[in-house]
């Protein structure tokens, strides 16, 4: 019980716990505000999970499986999920917040969403393995989990930069487009069981780079 459920669930929260400690101690973000970000990340899991459960049953373009997966990744994991994230980013504490502080709160929300989603992902695969009397391969599961945390964190950050730019009248619509596109690309390649899945790593690296570039363009518009 402990090794198969409790310990893996604890491990799923390590990225979130580490981020909270770094943001609170290193950047002086209030614990209460970080807690709000965590709760918003948790709240976002439910509608996203419901949509992910029902939308694939539409079987868009069933005679073209690759195109179907591309569309599903871009529409479901990209467009719909990132738009929902924008909705849940809106209640984040924003009074007297700099772009960096707002971005860090969004990172916390994205990590919280990713960690809670990772638990669902892990328990689902554990149940499937138990039903088949098979042994669950933990290494690929946790590789997927921690990479998913990173894409959720960075894409939520891009959405937050978009919202921050709107509020401060320095519109950066490409931040939202980047989040949608990069999340869709990540999920498309992450679904492969062969070497193509490593292209998902490039999507994560691009998302990290995009966060840096968009943050710089918003905070230093003249450069």
Short mmCIF file of C-alpha atoms in Angstrom, two decimals:
data_model
loop_
_atom_site.label_atom_id
_atom_site.label_comp_id
_atom_site.label_asym_id
_atom_site.label_seq_id
_atom_site.Cartn_x
_atom_site.Cartn_y
_atom_site.Cartn_z
CA UNK A 1 0.00 0.00 0.00
CA UNK A 2 2.69 2.49 1.03
CA UNK A 3 5.08 1.69 -1.85
CA UNK A 4 2.41 1.39 -4.52
CA UNK A 5 0.13 4.33 -3.62
CA UNK A 6 1.19 6.60 -0.75
CA UNK A 7 4.86 7.06 -1.68
CA UNK A 8 4.19 7.71 -5.41
CA UNK A 9 1.49 10.24 -4.50
CA UNK A 10 3.98 12.03 -2.22
CA UNK A 11 6.55 12.02 -5.03
CA UNK A 12 4.01 13.63 -7.35
CA UNK A 13 3.95 16.68 -5.06
CA UNK A 14 7.73 17.17 -4.83
CA UNK A 15 7.90 19.74 -7.70
CA UNK A 16 5.08 21.78 -6.15
CA UNK A 17 6.57 21.71 -2.64
CA UNK A 18 9.99 22.70 -4.00
CA UNK A 19 8.49 25.59 -5.97
CA UNK A 20 6.56 26.91 -2.98
CA UNK A 21 9.70 26.89 -0.83
CA UNK A 22 11.76 28.64 -3.52
CA UNK A 23 9.12 31.27 -4.28
CA UNK A 24 8.36 31.94 -0.60
CA UNK A 25 11.94 32.04 0.68
CA UNK A 26 13.78 33.25 -2.40
CA UNK A 27 11.26 35.70 -3.86
CA UNK A 28 9.28 36.62 -0.72
CA UNK A 29 5.90 35.58 -2.15
CA UNK A 30 3.37 35.24 0.67
CA UNK A 31 2.44 31.69 1.63
CA UNK A 32 -1.24 32.64 1.68
CA UNK A 33 -1.07 33.85 -1.93
CA UNK A 34 0.79 30.72 -2.99
CA UNK A 35 -1.95 28.73 -1.25
CA UNK A 36 -4.58 30.52 -3.33
CA UNK A 37 -2.63 29.60 -6.46
CA UNK A 38 -2.55 25.95 -5.37
CA UNK A 39 -6.30 25.92 -4.75
CA UNK A 40 -6.97 27.49 -8.16
CA UNK A 41 -4.79 24.82 -9.76
CA UNK A 42 -6.78 22.14 -7.97
CA UNK A 43 -10.08 23.75 -9.01
CA UNK A 44 -8.96 23.80 -12.66
CA UNK A 45 -8.38 20.03 -12.66
CA UNK A 46 -12.09 19.16 -12.54
CA UNK A 47 -13.35 20.92 -15.69
CA UNK A 48 -10.20 19.95 -17.59
CA UNK A 49 -10.59 16.29 -16.59
CA UNK A 50 -14.27 16.29 -17.54
CA UNK A 51 -13.51 17.73 -20.97
CA UNK A 52 -10.63 15.30 -21.51
CA UNK A 53 -12.94 12.41 -20.63
CA UNK A 54 -15.82 13.32 -22.94
CA UNK A 55 -14.28 15.12 -25.90
CA UNK A 56 -12.16 12.20 -27.29
CA UNK A 57 -15.37 10.19 -27.69
CA UNK A 58 -16.27 12.47 -30.60
CA UNK A 59 -13.73 10.56 -32.74
CA UNK A 60 -12.86 13.45 -35.02
CA UNK A 61 -11.61 12.22 -38.40
CA UNK A 62 -11.44 8.55 -37.38
CA UNK A 63 -10.19 7.53 -40.82
CA UNK A 64 -7.06 9.69 -40.39
CA UNK A 65 -5.54 8.69 -37.02
CA UNK A 66 -2.46 10.93 -37.16
CA UNK A 67 -4.49 14.00 -38.10
CA UNK A 68 -7.05 13.08 -35.43
CA UNK A 69 -4.33 12.98 -32.77
CA UNK A 70 -2.86 16.28 -33.94
CA UNK A 71 -6.27 17.97 -33.81
CA UNK A 72 -7.07 16.43 -30.45
CA UNK A 73 -3.75 17.60 -29.02
CA UNK A 74 -4.12 21.15 -30.35
CA UNK A 75 -7.83 21.56 -29.60
CA UNK A 76 -8.19 19.61 -26.35
CA UNK A 77 -4.82 19.91 -24.62
CA UNK A 78 -3.86 23.15 -26.33
CA UNK A 79 -6.76 25.50 -27.01
CA UNK A 80 -9.41 24.37 -24.51
CA UNK A 81 -7.07 23.63 -21.62
CA UNK A 82 -5.10 26.86 -21.93
CA UNK A 83 -8.27 28.96 -22.25
CA UNK A 84 -9.57 27.31 -19.07
CA UNK A 85 -6.27 28.09 -17.37
CA UNK A 86 -6.70 31.75 -18.31
CA UNK A 87 -10.09 31.74 -16.60
CA UNK A 88 -8.62 30.32 -13.39
CA UNK A 89 -5.63 32.69 -13.53
CA UNK A 90 -7.95 35.71 -13.34
CA UNK A 91 -8.63 35.35 -9.55
CA UNK A 92 -4.90 35.15 -8.73
CA UNK A 93 -3.76 37.92 -6.36
CA UNK A 94 -2.77 40.86 -8.56
CA UNK A 95 -2.88 44.02 -6.45
CA UNK A 96 0.55 45.70 -6.45
CA UNK A 97 2.06 42.63 -8.11
CA UNK A 98 5.00 42.96 -10.46
CA UNK A 99 5.15 40.89 -13.64
CA UNK A 100 7.62 38.52 -11.95
CA UNK A 101 5.46 38.02 -8.85
CA UNK A 102 2.35 37.39 -10.95
CA UNK A 103 4.34 34.96 -13.13
CA UNK A 104 5.57 33.02 -10.08
CA UNK A 105 2.03 32.72 -8.75
CA UNK A 106 0.96 31.38 -12.15
CA UNK A 107 3.87 28.92 -12.11
CA UNK A 108 2.61 27.69 -8.73
CA UNK A 109 -0.91 27.28 -10.08
CA UNK A 110 0.38 25.42 -13.14
CA UNK A 111 2.50 23.08 -11.02
CA UNK A 112 -0.43 22.43 -8.69
CA UNK A 113 -2.63 21.57 -11.66
CA UNK A 114 0.09 19.33 -13.06
CA UNK A 115 0.70 17.56 -9.75
CA UNK A 116 -2.99 16.85 -9.11
CA UNK A 117 -3.39 15.68 -12.70
CA UNK A 118 -0.31 13.47 -12.26
CA UNK A 119 -1.95 11.67 -9.35
CA UNK A 120 -4.99 10.91 -11.50
CA UNK A 121 -2.68 9.76 -14.32
CA UNK A 122 -0.66 7.52 -11.99
CA UNK A 123 -3.65 5.94 -10.23
CA UNK A 124 -5.34 5.30 -13.59
CA UNK A 125 -2.29 3.43 -14.92
CA UNK A 126 -1.92 1.57 -11.62
CA UNK A 127 -5.51 0.33 -11.88
CA UNK A 128 -5.03 -0.74 -15.50
CA UNK A 129 -1.89 -2.65 -14.55
CA UNK A 130 -3.68 -4.37 -11.65
CA UNK A 131 -6.60 -5.34 -13.90
CA UNK A 132 -4.16 -7.04 -16.27
CA UNK A 133 -2.16 -8.59 -13.43
CA UNK A 134 0.82 -6.74 -14.86
CA UNK A 135 3.71 -4.92 -13.24
CA UNK A 136 3.57 -1.15 -13.51
CA UNK A 137 6.73 0.37 -15.05
CA UNK A 138 7.47 3.29 -12.76
CA UNK A 139 10.33 4.95 -14.69
CA UNK A 140 8.30 5.96 -17.79
CA UNK A 141 5.33 6.90 -15.60
CA UNK A 142 7.35 9.35 -13.51
CA UNK A 143 9.24 10.66 -16.55
CA UNK A 144 5.85 11.53 -18.05
CA UNK A 145 4.65 13.01 -14.77
CA UNK A 146 7.57 15.38 -14.19
CA UNK A 147 7.73 16.45 -17.84
CA UNK A 148 3.99 17.13 -17.71
CA UNK A 149 4.53 19.30 -14.62
CA UNK A 150 7.02 21.43 -16.55
CA UNK A 151 4.76 21.97 -19.55
CA UNK A 152 1.84 22.86 -17.28
CA UNK A 153 3.99 25.31 -15.33
CA UNK A 154 5.47 27.06 -18.36
CA UNK A 155 2.25 27.21 -20.38
CA UNK A 156 0.36 28.58 -17.37
CA UNK A 157 3.12 31.16 -17.09
CA UNK A 158 2.62 32.15 -20.73
CA UNK A 159 -1.13 32.50 -20.15
CA UNK A 160 -0.43 34.67 -17.10
CA UNK A 161 1.88 36.90 -19.13
CA UNK A 162 -0.90 37.33 -21.67
CA UNK A 163 -3.36 38.35 -18.95
CA UNK A 164 -0.79 40.65 -17.35
CA UNK A 165 -0.16 42.30 -20.73
CA UNK A 166 -3.89 42.91 -21.22
CA UNK A 167 -4.26 44.45 -17.76
CA UNK A 168 -1.27 46.72 -18.32
CA UNK A 169 -2.23 47.70 -21.88
CA UNK A 170 0.83 46.15 -23.50
CA UNK A 171 -0.99 43.35 -25.31
CA UNK A 172 1.11 40.24 -25.97
CA UNK A 173 -1.33 37.91 -27.72
CA UNK A 174 1.50 35.67 -28.90
CA UNK A 175 1.97 34.48 -25.29
CA UNK A 176 -1.42 32.77 -25.43
CA UNK A 177 -0.80 31.40 -28.93
CA UNK A 178 2.55 29.99 -27.79
CA UNK A 179 0.94 28.26 -24.78
CA UNK A 180 -1.73 26.67 -26.98
CA UNK A 181 0.67 25.53 -29.67
CA UNK A 182 3.46 24.25 -27.41
CA UNK A 183 1.09 22.36 -25.11
CA UNK A 184 -0.56 20.73 -28.12
CA UNK A 185 2.81 19.76 -29.62
CA UNK A 186 4.00 18.38 -26.28
CA UNK A 187 0.96 16.16 -25.80
CA UNK A 188 1.07 14.93 -29.39
CA UNK A 189 4.65 13.67 -29.10
CA UNK A 190 4.32 12.54 -25.47
CA UNK A 191 1.68 10.04 -26.59
CA UNK A 192 4.15 8.06 -28.73
CA UNK A 193 5.69 4.88 -27.36
CA UNK A 194 8.82 5.09 -29.52
CA UNK A 195 11.68 7.54 -29.99
CA UNK A 196 9.33 10.24 -31.27
CA UNK A 197 8.22 10.89 -27.70
CA UNK A 198 11.54 12.67 -27.06
CA UNK A 199 10.38 15.51 -29.30
CA UNK A 200 8.14 16.41 -26.35
CA UNK A 201 11.32 17.53 -24.57
CA UNK A 202 11.90 20.15 -27.27
CA UNK A 203 8.39 21.49 -26.67
CA UNK A 204 9.24 21.91 -22.97
CA UNK A 205 12.51 23.67 -23.75
CA UNK A 206 10.75 25.96 -26.22
CA UNK A 207 8.08 26.75 -23.61
CA UNK A 208 10.78 27.70 -21.08
CA UNK A 209 12.49 29.90 -23.67
CA UNK A 210 9.17 31.49 -24.65
CA UNK A 211 8.43 32.37 -21.01
CA UNK A 212 11.76 34.15 -20.80
CA UNK A 213 11.30 35.98 -24.11
CA UNK A 214 7.70 37.04 -23.45
CA UNK A 215 8.55 38.17 -19.93
CA UNK A 216 11.40 40.30 -21.30
CA UNK A 217 9.21 41.78 -24.06
CA UNK A 218 6.51 42.76 -21.54
CA UNK A 219 8.80 44.16 -18.85
CA UNK A 220 11.22 45.82 -21.30
CA UNK A 221 9.07 46.76 -24.33
CA UNK A 222 11.70 49.12 -25.74
CA UNK A 223 14.40 46.41 -26.05
#
